[in-house]
Coordinates of C-alpha atoms in Angstrom, one line a residue:
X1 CA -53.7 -27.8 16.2
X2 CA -52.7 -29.0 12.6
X3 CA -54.6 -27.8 9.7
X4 CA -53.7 -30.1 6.6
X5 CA -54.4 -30.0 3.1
X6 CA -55.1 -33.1 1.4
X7 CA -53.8 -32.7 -2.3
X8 CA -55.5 -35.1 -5.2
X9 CA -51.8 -35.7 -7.0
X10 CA -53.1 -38.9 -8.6
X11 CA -53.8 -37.7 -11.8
X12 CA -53.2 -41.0 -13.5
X13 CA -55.8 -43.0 -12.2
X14 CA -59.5 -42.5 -13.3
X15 CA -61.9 -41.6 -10.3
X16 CA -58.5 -41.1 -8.1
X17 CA -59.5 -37.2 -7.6
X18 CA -63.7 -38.1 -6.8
X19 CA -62.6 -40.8 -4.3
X20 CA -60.0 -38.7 -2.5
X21 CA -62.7 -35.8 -2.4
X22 CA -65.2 -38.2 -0.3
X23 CA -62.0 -38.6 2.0
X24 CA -61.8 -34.9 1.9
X25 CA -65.3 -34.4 2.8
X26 CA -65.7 -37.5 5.4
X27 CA -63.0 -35.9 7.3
X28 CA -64.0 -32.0 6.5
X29 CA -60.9 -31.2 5.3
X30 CA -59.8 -28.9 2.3
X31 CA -59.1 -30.1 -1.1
X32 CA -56.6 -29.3 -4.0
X33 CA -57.3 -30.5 -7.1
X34 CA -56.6 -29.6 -11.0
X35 CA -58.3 -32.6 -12.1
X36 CA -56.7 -35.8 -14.8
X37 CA -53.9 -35.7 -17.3
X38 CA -51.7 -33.3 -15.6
X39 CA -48.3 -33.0 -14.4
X40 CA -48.7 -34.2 -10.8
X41 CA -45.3 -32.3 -9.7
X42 CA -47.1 -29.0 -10.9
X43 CA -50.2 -30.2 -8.7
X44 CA -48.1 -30.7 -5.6
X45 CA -46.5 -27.5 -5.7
X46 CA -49.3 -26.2 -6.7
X47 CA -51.2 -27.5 -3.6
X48 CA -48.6 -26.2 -1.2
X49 CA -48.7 -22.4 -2.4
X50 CA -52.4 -22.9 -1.9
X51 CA -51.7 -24.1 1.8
X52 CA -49.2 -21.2 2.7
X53 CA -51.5 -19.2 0.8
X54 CA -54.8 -20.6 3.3
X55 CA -53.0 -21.0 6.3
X56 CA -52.6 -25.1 6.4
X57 CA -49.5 -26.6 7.8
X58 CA -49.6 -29.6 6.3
X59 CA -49.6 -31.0 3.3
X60 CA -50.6 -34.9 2.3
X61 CA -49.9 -35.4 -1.2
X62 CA -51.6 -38.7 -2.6
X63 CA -50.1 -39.7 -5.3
X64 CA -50.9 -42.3 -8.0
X65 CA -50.0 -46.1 -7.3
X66 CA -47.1 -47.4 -8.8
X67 CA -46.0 -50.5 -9.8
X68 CA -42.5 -50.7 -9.3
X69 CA -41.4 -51.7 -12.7
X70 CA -43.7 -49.1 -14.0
X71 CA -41.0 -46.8 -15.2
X72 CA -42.5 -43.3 -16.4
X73 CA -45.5 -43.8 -13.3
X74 CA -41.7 -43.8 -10.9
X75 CA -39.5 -41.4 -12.5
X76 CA -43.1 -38.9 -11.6
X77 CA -43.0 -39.8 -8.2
X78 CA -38.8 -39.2 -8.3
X79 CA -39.8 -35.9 -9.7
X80 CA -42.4 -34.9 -7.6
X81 CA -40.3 -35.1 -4.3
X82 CA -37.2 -33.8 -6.0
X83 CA -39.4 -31.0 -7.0
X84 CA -41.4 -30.5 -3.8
X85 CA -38.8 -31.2 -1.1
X86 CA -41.1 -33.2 1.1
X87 CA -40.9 -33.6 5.0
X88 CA -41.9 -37.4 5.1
X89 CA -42.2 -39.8 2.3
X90 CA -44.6 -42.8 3.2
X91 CA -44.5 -45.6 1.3
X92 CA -47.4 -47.8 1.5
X93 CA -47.7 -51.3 0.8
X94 CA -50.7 -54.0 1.5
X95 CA -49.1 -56.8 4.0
X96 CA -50.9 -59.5 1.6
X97 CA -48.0 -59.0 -1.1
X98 CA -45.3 -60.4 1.3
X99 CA -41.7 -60.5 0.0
X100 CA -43.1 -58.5 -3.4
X101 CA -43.2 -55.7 -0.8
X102 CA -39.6 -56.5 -0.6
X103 CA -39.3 -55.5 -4.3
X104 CA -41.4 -52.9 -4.3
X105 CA -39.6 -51.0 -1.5
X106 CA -36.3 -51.5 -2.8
X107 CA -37.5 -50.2 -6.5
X108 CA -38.9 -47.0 -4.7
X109 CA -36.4 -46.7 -2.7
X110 CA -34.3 -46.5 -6.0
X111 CA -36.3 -44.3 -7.8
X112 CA -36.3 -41.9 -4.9
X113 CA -32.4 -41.6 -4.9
X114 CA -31.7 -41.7 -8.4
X115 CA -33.9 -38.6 -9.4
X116 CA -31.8 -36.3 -7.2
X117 CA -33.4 -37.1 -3.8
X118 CA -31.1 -37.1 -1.2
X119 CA -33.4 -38.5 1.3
X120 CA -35.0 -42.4 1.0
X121 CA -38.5 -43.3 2.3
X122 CA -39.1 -42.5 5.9
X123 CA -41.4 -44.9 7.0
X124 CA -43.9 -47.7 5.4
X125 CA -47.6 -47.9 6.0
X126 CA -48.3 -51.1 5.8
X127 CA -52.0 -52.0 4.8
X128 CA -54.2 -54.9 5.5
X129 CA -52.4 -56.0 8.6
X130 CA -55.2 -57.8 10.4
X131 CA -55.9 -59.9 6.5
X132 CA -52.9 -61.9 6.6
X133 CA -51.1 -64.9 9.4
X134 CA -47.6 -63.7 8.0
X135 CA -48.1 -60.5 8.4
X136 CA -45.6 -60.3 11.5
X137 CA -43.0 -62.0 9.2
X138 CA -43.2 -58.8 6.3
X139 CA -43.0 -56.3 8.8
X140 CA -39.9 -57.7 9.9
X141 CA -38.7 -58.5 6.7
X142 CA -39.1 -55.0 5.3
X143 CA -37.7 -53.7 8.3
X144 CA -34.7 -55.3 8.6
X145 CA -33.7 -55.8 5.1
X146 CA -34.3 -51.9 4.8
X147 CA -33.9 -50.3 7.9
X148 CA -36.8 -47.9 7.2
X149 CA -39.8 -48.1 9.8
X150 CA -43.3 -49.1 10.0
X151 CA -44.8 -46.0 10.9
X152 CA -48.6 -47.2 10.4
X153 CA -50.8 -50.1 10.4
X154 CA -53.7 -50.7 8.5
X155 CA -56.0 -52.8 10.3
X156 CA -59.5 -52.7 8.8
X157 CA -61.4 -49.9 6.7
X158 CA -62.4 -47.0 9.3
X159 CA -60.0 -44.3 9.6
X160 CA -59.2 -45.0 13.1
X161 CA -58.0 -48.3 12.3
X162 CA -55.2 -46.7 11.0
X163 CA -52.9 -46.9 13.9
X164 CA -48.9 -47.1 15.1
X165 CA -47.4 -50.2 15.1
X166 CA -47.6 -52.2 18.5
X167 CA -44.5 -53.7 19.0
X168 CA -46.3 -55.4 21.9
X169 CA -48.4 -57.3 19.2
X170 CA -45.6 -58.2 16.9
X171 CA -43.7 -60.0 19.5
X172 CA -47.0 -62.1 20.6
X173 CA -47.8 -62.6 17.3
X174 CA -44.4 -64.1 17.1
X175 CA -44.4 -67.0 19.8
X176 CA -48.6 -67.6 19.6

């Protein structure tokens, strides 16, 4: 069975840390926080002594949204998995944005390797996927102009309707 720790990295945003606690609480599942203003590299390190320390296996780190011409809010996140050496890096993205997603992958994907990452994003979660009549078209585009995978779907505001992505359904959306 996994035992995760969710970790409140977003240190940027205000009410980031009191909104991921609800999550925390909704789901009963531990929370590491330090609170606002700090470094959120420190917090995620931080968060994963806690874990070995307590016995969790995993780790989600949520860290603050970035815009991707935001410079010092990327060169954080470029520290933070430098400095943490993470397993899986999820980027998420809303489907609504369509070929900005585009932009935004390929600036993370950017930052990621030029702060000494070795490793790009592993997968996309891709948000609001049931919002949108293009959505099939930006989950191919992202896709195939990257090569990384959609490894979540978004399709409403429950936690179970965060789910794989149904091949199945991309194809019929296709030729409906």
């Amino acid at each position: 069975a996994c035992s995760p720790l969710l970790a409140a990295c977003d240190t940027f945003r205000s009410g980031a840390v009191e909104q991921l606690a609800v999550h925390a609480s909704c789901l009963d599942l531990p929370l590491y926080h330090r609170g606002y203003a700090k470094d959120p590299s420190a917090v995620a390190k931080a968060a994963i002594a806690k874990a070995q320390e307590d016995g969790n296996d995993v780790v989600l780190v949520d860290t603050a949204g970035r815009m991707q011409n935001n410079v010092p809010l990327m060169k954080a996140l470029a520290k933070l998995v430098t400095e943490t050496s993470p397993d899986l890096v999820l980027f998420v993205c809303e489907a609504l944005v369509g070929n900005d997603g585009m932009d935004q992958l390929t600036m993370f994907q950017k930052a990621l390797t030029s702060g000494g990452h070795s490793r790009p994003i592993d997968g996309i979660v891709l948000t609001k996927f049931d919002t949108v009549s293009d959505k099939v078209g930006a989950a191919l585009t992202l896709t195939h102009l990257t090569g990384v995978p959609i490894a979540f779907c978004g399709t409403g505001q429950k936690y179970n309707h965060l789910k794989p992505l149904s091949v199945p359904f991309v194809i019929q959306s296709l030729f409906s």
